[in-house]
């Protein structure tokens, strides 16, 4: 049983025994509700934990319920406190950490690109790929709607959870949405970044050195570093760690043991996977796999 002080437990709505024990004062639950396919959920309180730069296949929408969250983006840092919401589009590199000594508590929705596209088509006039034009907003009403999706899912109320999710995403898009710019690699450097990413995806467990990768692409190491970071918001080695964790999530969801998963994606052993997985996902791989097996 997780022990959280009365004020924190009430404010955060800590999910009690379902949460993963962490450092003192921290808890987290990263899970998927069968009644909401295509959506991951995270509720957590973090104090000392920080997320390194990473990205997601889908969207990130979170409501801060106490403390302050600080999110680092290529264009700078944003902060959100109680009643604030943070919105991040797919493949946008970002980091996150506490913006106050007491840390932060939040409820996060990770809707897939398919869900957001479906809701955008039905409820907005946006053309192209719909996304968020704002990263942070103070919107207590929408923050409550985000936490209400969690409460409905935790109560096993599929009808309410699905209805609230669609209403929440629709309102987010109407208030803070717009068409995302198309990504076309026009320059030689941008094309090299795309080619480098493909090589790293294919050789995830045995990647080449930066020098070898640049040589094979007909460019220099520093030119490739600059181009890759401009395209993906982080250097190749950081991107590769994030990509390994993403693939590890897929394997764990399929029931593969963490030790086998670690080797399959290129980590040296299970502790190596545990360290990076926990930093990026927010919960250890064992807890992640256990939630998916329910």
GROMACS .gro file of C-alpha atoms in nm:
model
  294
    1UNK     CA    1   0.000   0.000   0.000
    2UNK     CA    2   0.133   0.343  -0.093
    3UNK     CA    3   0.148   0.590   0.191
    4UNK     CA    4   0.082   0.948   0.088
    5UNK     CA    5   0.011   1.236   0.323
    6UNK     CA    6  -0.355   1.327   0.350
    7UNK     CA    7  -0.333   1.658   0.163
    8UNK     CA    8  -0.131   1.511  -0.122
    9UNK     CA    9  -0.352   1.205  -0.154
   10UNK     CA   10  -0.667   1.415  -0.172
   11UNK     CA   11  -0.527   1.669  -0.416
   12UNK     CA   12  -0.369   1.414  -0.645
   13UNK     CA   13  -0.624   1.137  -0.628
   14UNK     CA   14  -0.344   0.888  -0.571
   15UNK     CA   15  -0.445   0.549  -0.713
   16UNK     CA   16  -0.339   0.373  -0.393
   17UNK     CA   17  -0.235   0.010  -0.418
   18UNK     CA   18  -0.228   0.018  -0.797
   19UNK     CA   19   0.052   0.274  -0.799
   20UNK     CA   20   0.418   0.179  -0.825
   21UNK     CA   21   0.619   0.262  -0.510
   22UNK     CA   22   0.910   0.495  -0.582
   23UNK     CA   23   1.133   0.729  -0.385
   24UNK     CA   24   0.986   0.875  -0.069
   25UNK     CA   25   0.678   1.084  -0.151
   26UNK     CA   26   0.663   0.959  -0.513
   27UNK     CA   27   0.415   0.721  -0.677
   28UNK     CA   28   0.315   0.643  -1.033
   29UNK     CA   29   0.073   0.431  -1.231
   30UNK     CA   30   0.116   0.393  -1.608
   31UNK     CA   31  -0.160   0.179  -1.752
   32UNK     CA   32  -0.412   0.112  -2.026
   33UNK     CA   33  -0.787   0.075  -1.979
   34UNK     CA   34  -0.942  -0.187  -2.214
   35UNK     CA   35  -1.248   0.035  -2.260
   36UNK     CA   36  -1.028   0.304  -2.420
   37UNK     CA   37  -0.818   0.143  -2.693
   38UNK     CA   38  -0.542   0.362  -2.830
   39UNK     CA   39  -0.496   0.552  -2.505
   40UNK     CA   40  -0.233   0.521  -2.232
   41UNK     CA   41  -0.282   0.682  -1.893
   42UNK     CA   42  -0.034   0.800  -1.632
   43UNK     CA   43  -0.106   0.943  -1.290
   44UNK     CA   44   0.192   1.021  -1.076
   45UNK     CA   45   0.363   1.236  -0.821
   46UNK     CA   46   0.730   1.304  -0.885
   47UNK     CA   47   0.970   1.499  -0.666
   48UNK     CA   48   1.325   1.399  -0.756
   49UNK     CA   49   1.248   1.209  -1.075
   50UNK     CA   50   1.319   1.388  -1.402
   51UNK     CA   51   1.246   1.276  -1.757
   52UNK     CA   52   1.533   1.306  -2.005
   53UNK     CA   53   1.470   1.438  -2.354
   54UNK     CA   54   1.242   1.196  -2.538
   55UNK     CA   55   0.943   1.193  -2.773
   56UNK     CA   56   0.618   1.001  -2.823
   57UNK     CA   57   0.448   0.840  -3.121
   58UNK     CA   58   0.119   1.001  -3.022
   59UNK     CA   59   0.004   1.307  -2.829
   60UNK     CA   60   0.062   1.404  -2.466
   61UNK     CA   61  -0.199   1.596  -2.267
   62UNK     CA   62  -0.152   1.642  -1.894
   63UNK     CA   63  -0.323   1.829  -1.613
   64UNK     CA   64  -0.111   1.940  -1.319
   65UNK     CA   65  -0.303   1.891  -0.995
   66UNK     CA   66  -0.041   2.012  -0.747
   67UNK     CA   67   0.311   2.151  -0.744
   68UNK     CA   68   0.482   2.271  -1.062
   69UNK     CA   69   0.596   2.079  -1.369
   70UNK     CA   70   0.873   2.221  -1.586
   71UNK     CA   71   0.896   2.101  -1.946
   72UNK     CA   72   1.202   2.162  -2.161
   73UNK     CA   73   1.150   2.209  -2.535
   74UNK     CA   74   1.379   2.313  -2.820
   75UNK     CA   75   1.234   2.665  -2.807
   76UNK     CA   76   1.266   2.699  -2.430
   77UNK     CA   77   1.109   2.593  -2.102
   78UNK     CA   78   0.743   2.610  -1.998
   79UNK     CA   79   0.594   2.566  -1.650
   80UNK     CA   80   0.250   2.463  -1.532
   81UNK     CA   81   0.102   2.458  -1.184
   82UNK     CA   82  -0.233   2.358  -1.035
   83UNK     CA   83  -0.504   2.397  -1.301
   84UNK     CA   84  -0.248   2.416  -1.581
   85UNK     CA   85  -0.239   2.186  -1.882
   86UNK     CA   86   0.050   2.086  -2.108
   87UNK     CA   87   0.001   1.970  -2.467
   88UNK     CA   88   0.273   1.805  -2.677
   89UNK     CA   89   0.242   1.686  -3.036
   90UNK     CA   90   0.381   1.357  -3.172
   91UNK     CA   91   0.759   1.330  -3.217
   92UNK     CA   92   0.828   1.657  -3.033
   93UNK     CA   93   1.135   1.609  -2.814
   94UNK     CA   94   1.094   1.728  -2.457
   95UNK     CA   95   1.216   1.675  -2.103
   96UNK     CA   96   1.030   1.718  -1.773
   97UNK     CA   97   1.119   1.779  -1.411
   98UNK     CA   98   0.990   1.938  -1.094
   99UNK     CA   99   0.967   2.315  -1.101
  100UNK     CA  100   0.930   2.343  -0.723
  101UNK     CA  101   1.083   2.165  -0.419
  102UNK     CA  102   0.757   1.977  -0.354
  103UNK     CA  103   0.762   1.827  -0.704
  104UNK     CA  104   0.445   1.790  -0.906
  105UNK     CA  105   0.141   1.568  -0.933
  106UNK     CA  106  -0.040   1.520  -1.261
  107UNK     CA  107  -0.282   1.318  -1.470
  108UNK     CA  108  -0.167   1.247  -1.825
  109UNK     CA  109  -0.346   1.118  -2.134
  110UNK     CA  110  -0.149   0.969  -2.423
  111UNK     CA  111  -0.401   0.946  -2.711
  112UNK     CA  112  -0.281   0.787  -3.033
  113UNK     CA  113  -0.261   0.986  -3.355
  114UNK     CA  114  -0.555   0.785  -3.487
  115UNK     CA  115  -0.784   0.885  -3.199
  116UNK     CA  116  -0.698   1.254  -3.230
  117UNK     CA  117  -0.743   1.247  -3.608
  118UNK     CA  118  -1.083   1.080  -3.571
  119UNK     CA  119  -1.203   1.336  -3.316
  120UNK     CA  120  -1.063   1.626  -3.519
  121UNK     CA  121  -1.241   1.507  -3.835
  122UNK     CA  122  -1.572   1.481  -3.654
  123UNK     CA  123  -1.564   1.796  -3.441
  124UNK     CA  124  -1.340   2.055  -3.613
  125UNK     CA  125  -1.281   2.209  -3.954
  126UNK     CA  126  -0.904   2.160  -3.931
  127UNK     CA  127  -0.736   2.037  -4.246
  128UNK     CA  128  -0.431   1.816  -4.259
  129UNK     CA  129  -0.287   1.670  -3.941
  130UNK     CA  130  -0.449   1.823  -3.634
  131UNK     CA  131  -0.234   1.915  -3.337
  132UNK     CA  132  -0.176   2.173  -3.068
  133UNK     CA  133  -0.046   2.521  -3.142
  134UNK     CA  134  -0.001   2.597  -2.771
  135UNK     CA  135   0.214   2.397  -2.532
  136UNK     CA  136   0.090   2.528  -2.198
  137UNK     CA  137  -0.232   2.693  -2.081
  138UNK     CA  138  -0.399   2.776  -1.753
  139UNK     CA  139  -0.736   2.609  -1.796
  140UNK     CA  140  -0.878   2.462  -1.474
  141UNK     CA  141  -1.196   2.343  -1.648
  142UNK     CA  142  -1.008   2.135  -1.905
  143UNK     CA  143  -0.768   2.018  -1.635
  144UNK     CA  144  -1.066   1.879  -1.442
  145UNK     CA  145  -1.195   1.707  -1.756
  146UNK     CA  146  -0.858   1.534  -1.801
  147UNK     CA  147  -0.864   1.404  -1.443
  148UNK     CA  148  -1.228   1.301  -1.489
  149UNK     CA  149  -1.122   1.070  -1.776
  150UNK     CA  150  -0.884   0.900  -1.533
  151UNK     CA  151  -1.148   0.866  -1.263
  152UNK     CA  152  -1.398   0.712  -1.504
  153UNK     CA  153  -1.139   0.465  -1.634
  154UNK     CA  154  -1.031   0.371  -1.282
  155UNK     CA  155  -1.396   0.312  -1.192
  156UNK     CA  156  -1.433   0.081  -1.494
  157UNK     CA  157  -1.699   0.304  -1.653
  158UNK     CA  158  -1.624   0.265  -2.023
  159UNK     CA  159  -1.915   0.476  -2.143
  160UNK     CA  160  -1.823   0.773  -1.926
  161UNK     CA  161  -1.449   0.739  -1.991
  162UNK     CA  162  -1.490   0.726  -2.369
  163UNK     CA  163  -1.739   1.014  -2.370
  164UNK     CA  164  -1.519   1.231  -2.150
  165UNK     CA  165  -1.208   1.153  -2.355
  166UNK     CA  166  -1.374   1.260  -2.680
  167UNK     CA  167  -1.521   1.574  -2.526
  168UNK     CA  168  -1.186   1.664  -2.373
  169UNK     CA  169  -0.984   1.619  -2.692
  170UNK     CA  170  -1.246   1.806  -2.896
  171UNK     CA  171  -1.238   2.100  -2.657
  172UNK     CA  172  -0.857   2.099  -2.650
  173UNK     CA  173  -0.846   2.112  -3.030
  174UNK     CA  174  -1.105   2.389  -3.051
  175UNK     CA  175  -0.926   2.598  -2.788
  176UNK     CA  176  -0.560   2.527  -2.862
  177UNK     CA  177  -0.552   2.331  -3.189
  178UNK     CA  178  -0.448   2.390  -3.546
  179UNK     CA  179  -0.303   2.208  -3.846
  180UNK     CA  180   0.051   2.082  -3.795
  181UNK     CA  181   0.307   2.179  -4.058
  182UNK     CA  182   0.401   1.902  -4.298
  183UNK     CA  183   0.750   1.764  -4.251
  184UNK     CA  184   0.937   1.739  -4.578
  185UNK     CA  185   1.316   1.698  -4.556
  186UNK     CA  186   1.421   1.958  -4.814
  187UNK     CA  187   1.790   2.008  -4.737
  188UNK     CA  188   2.065   1.750  -4.779
  189UNK     CA  189   2.124   1.761  -4.402
  190UNK     CA  190   1.758   1.689  -4.327
  191UNK     CA  191   1.759   1.399  -4.573
  192UNK     CA  192   2.072   1.260  -4.407
  193UNK     CA  193   1.897   1.280  -4.069
  194UNK     CA  194   1.606   1.074  -4.203
  195UNK     CA  195   1.846   0.818  -4.350
  196UNK     CA  196   2.044   0.804  -4.025
  197UNK     CA  197   1.727   0.740  -3.827
  198UNK     CA  198   1.636   0.452  -4.060
  199UNK     CA  199   1.979   0.296  -4.009
  200UNK     CA  200   1.954   0.326  -3.630
  201UNK     CA  201   1.606   0.171  -3.632
  202UNK     CA  202   1.732  -0.120  -3.839
  203UNK     CA  203   2.050  -0.168  -3.635
  204UNK     CA  204   1.907  -0.084  -3.293
  205UNK     CA  205   2.085  -0.369  -3.114
  206UNK     CA  206   2.416  -0.310  -3.293
  207UNK     CA  207   2.439   0.054  -3.405
  208UNK     CA  208   2.736   0.198  -3.593
  209UNK     CA  209   2.958   0.468  -3.448
  210UNK     CA  210   2.877   0.828  -3.538
  211UNK     CA  211   3.187   0.841  -3.759
  212UNK     CA  212   3.087   0.525  -3.945
  213UNK     CA  213   2.727   0.639  -3.980
  214UNK     CA  214   2.835   0.975  -4.119
  215UNK     CA  215   3.084   0.810  -4.356
  216UNK     CA  216   2.819   0.573  -4.491
  217UNK     CA  217   2.588   0.870  -4.554
  218UNK     CA  218   2.858   1.076  -4.722
  219UNK     CA  219   2.873   1.352  -4.462
  220UNK     CA  220   3.083   1.451  -4.159
  221UNK     CA  221   3.011   1.357  -3.795
  222UNK     CA  222   2.948   1.714  -3.682
  223UNK     CA  223   2.728   1.791  -3.982
  224UNK     CA  224   2.522   1.480  -3.908
  225UNK     CA  225   2.498   1.572  -3.539
  226UNK     CA  226   2.364   1.917  -3.623
  227UNK     CA  227   2.119   1.789  -3.884
  228UNK     CA  228   1.989   1.508  -3.663
  229UNK     CA  229   1.933   1.734  -3.365
  230UNK     CA  230   1.757   1.991  -3.583
  231UNK     CA  231   1.526   1.721  -3.720
  232UNK     CA  232   1.452   1.524  -3.403
  233UNK     CA  233   1.535   1.754  -3.113
  234UNK     CA  234   1.815   1.537  -2.974
  235UNK     CA  235   2.144   1.385  -3.089
  236UNK     CA  236   2.151   1.034  -3.240
  237UNK     CA  237   2.265   0.856  -2.922
  238UNK     CA  238   1.983   1.008  -2.715
  239UNK     CA  239   1.731   0.935  -2.990
  240UNK     CA  240   1.850   0.572  -3.001
  241UNK     CA  241   1.799   0.527  -2.626
  242UNK     CA  242   1.447   0.666  -2.659
  243UNK     CA  243   1.377   0.441  -2.959
  244UNK     CA  244   1.500   0.136  -2.767
  245UNK     CA  245   1.263   0.216  -2.483
  246UNK     CA  246   0.973   0.256  -2.727
  247UNK     CA  247   1.045  -0.083  -2.879
  248UNK     CA  248   1.086  -0.232  -2.531
  249UNK     CA  249   0.736  -0.111  -2.446
  250UNK     CA  250   0.598  -0.300  -2.747
  251UNK     CA  251   0.779  -0.619  -2.647
  252UNK     CA  252   0.671  -0.593  -2.283
  253UNK     CA  253   0.311  -0.538  -2.391
  254UNK     CA  254   0.339  -0.861  -2.592
  255UNK     CA  255   0.442  -1.043  -2.275
  256UNK     CA  256   0.819  -1.070  -2.323
  257UNK     CA  257   1.019  -1.081  -1.996
  258UNK     CA  258   1.223  -0.768  -1.918
  259UNK     CA  259   1.556  -0.957  -1.935
  260UNK     CA  260   1.486  -1.085  -2.288
  261UNK     CA  261   1.351  -0.747  -2.390
  262UNK     CA  262   1.667  -0.570  -2.275
  263UNK     CA  263   1.887  -0.781  -2.501
  264UNK     CA  264   1.646  -0.764  -2.796
  265UNK     CA  265   1.651  -0.383  -2.809
  266UNK     CA  266   2.024  -0.341  -2.752
  267UNK     CA  267   2.063  -0.274  -2.380
  268UNK     CA  268   2.347  -0.462  -2.212
  269UNK     CA  269   2.126  -0.623  -1.947
  270UNK     CA  270   1.804  -0.584  -1.750
  271UNK     CA  271   1.940  -0.321  -1.504
  272UNK     CA  272   2.046  -0.113  -1.807
  273UNK     CA  273   1.690  -0.138  -1.944
  274UNK     CA  274   1.541  -0.066  -1.601
  275UNK     CA  275   1.740   0.255  -1.562
  276UNK     CA  276   1.654   0.407  -1.899
  277UNK     CA  277   1.297   0.273  -1.912
  278UNK     CA  278   1.212   0.417  -1.569
  279UNK     CA  279   1.364   0.755  -1.653
  280UNK     CA  280   1.172   0.787  -1.982
  281UNK     CA  281   0.841   0.613  -1.911
  282UNK     CA  282   0.813   0.703  -1.543
  283UNK     CA  283   0.766   0.347  -1.409
  284UNK     CA  284   0.994   0.038  -1.412
  285UNK     CA  285   0.952  -0.216  -1.695
  286UNK     CA  286   0.826  -0.483  -1.457
  287UNK     CA  287   0.543  -0.262  -1.333
  288UNK     CA  288   0.465  -0.157  -1.690
  289UNK     CA  289   0.442  -0.523  -1.803
  290UNK     CA  290   0.229  -0.616  -1.501
  291UNK     CA  291  -0.025  -0.344  -1.579
  292UNK     CA  292  -0.051  -0.458  -1.942
  293UNK     CA  293  -0.105  -0.818  -1.831
  294UNK     CA  294  -0.412  -0.735  -1.622
   0.00000   0.00000   0.00000
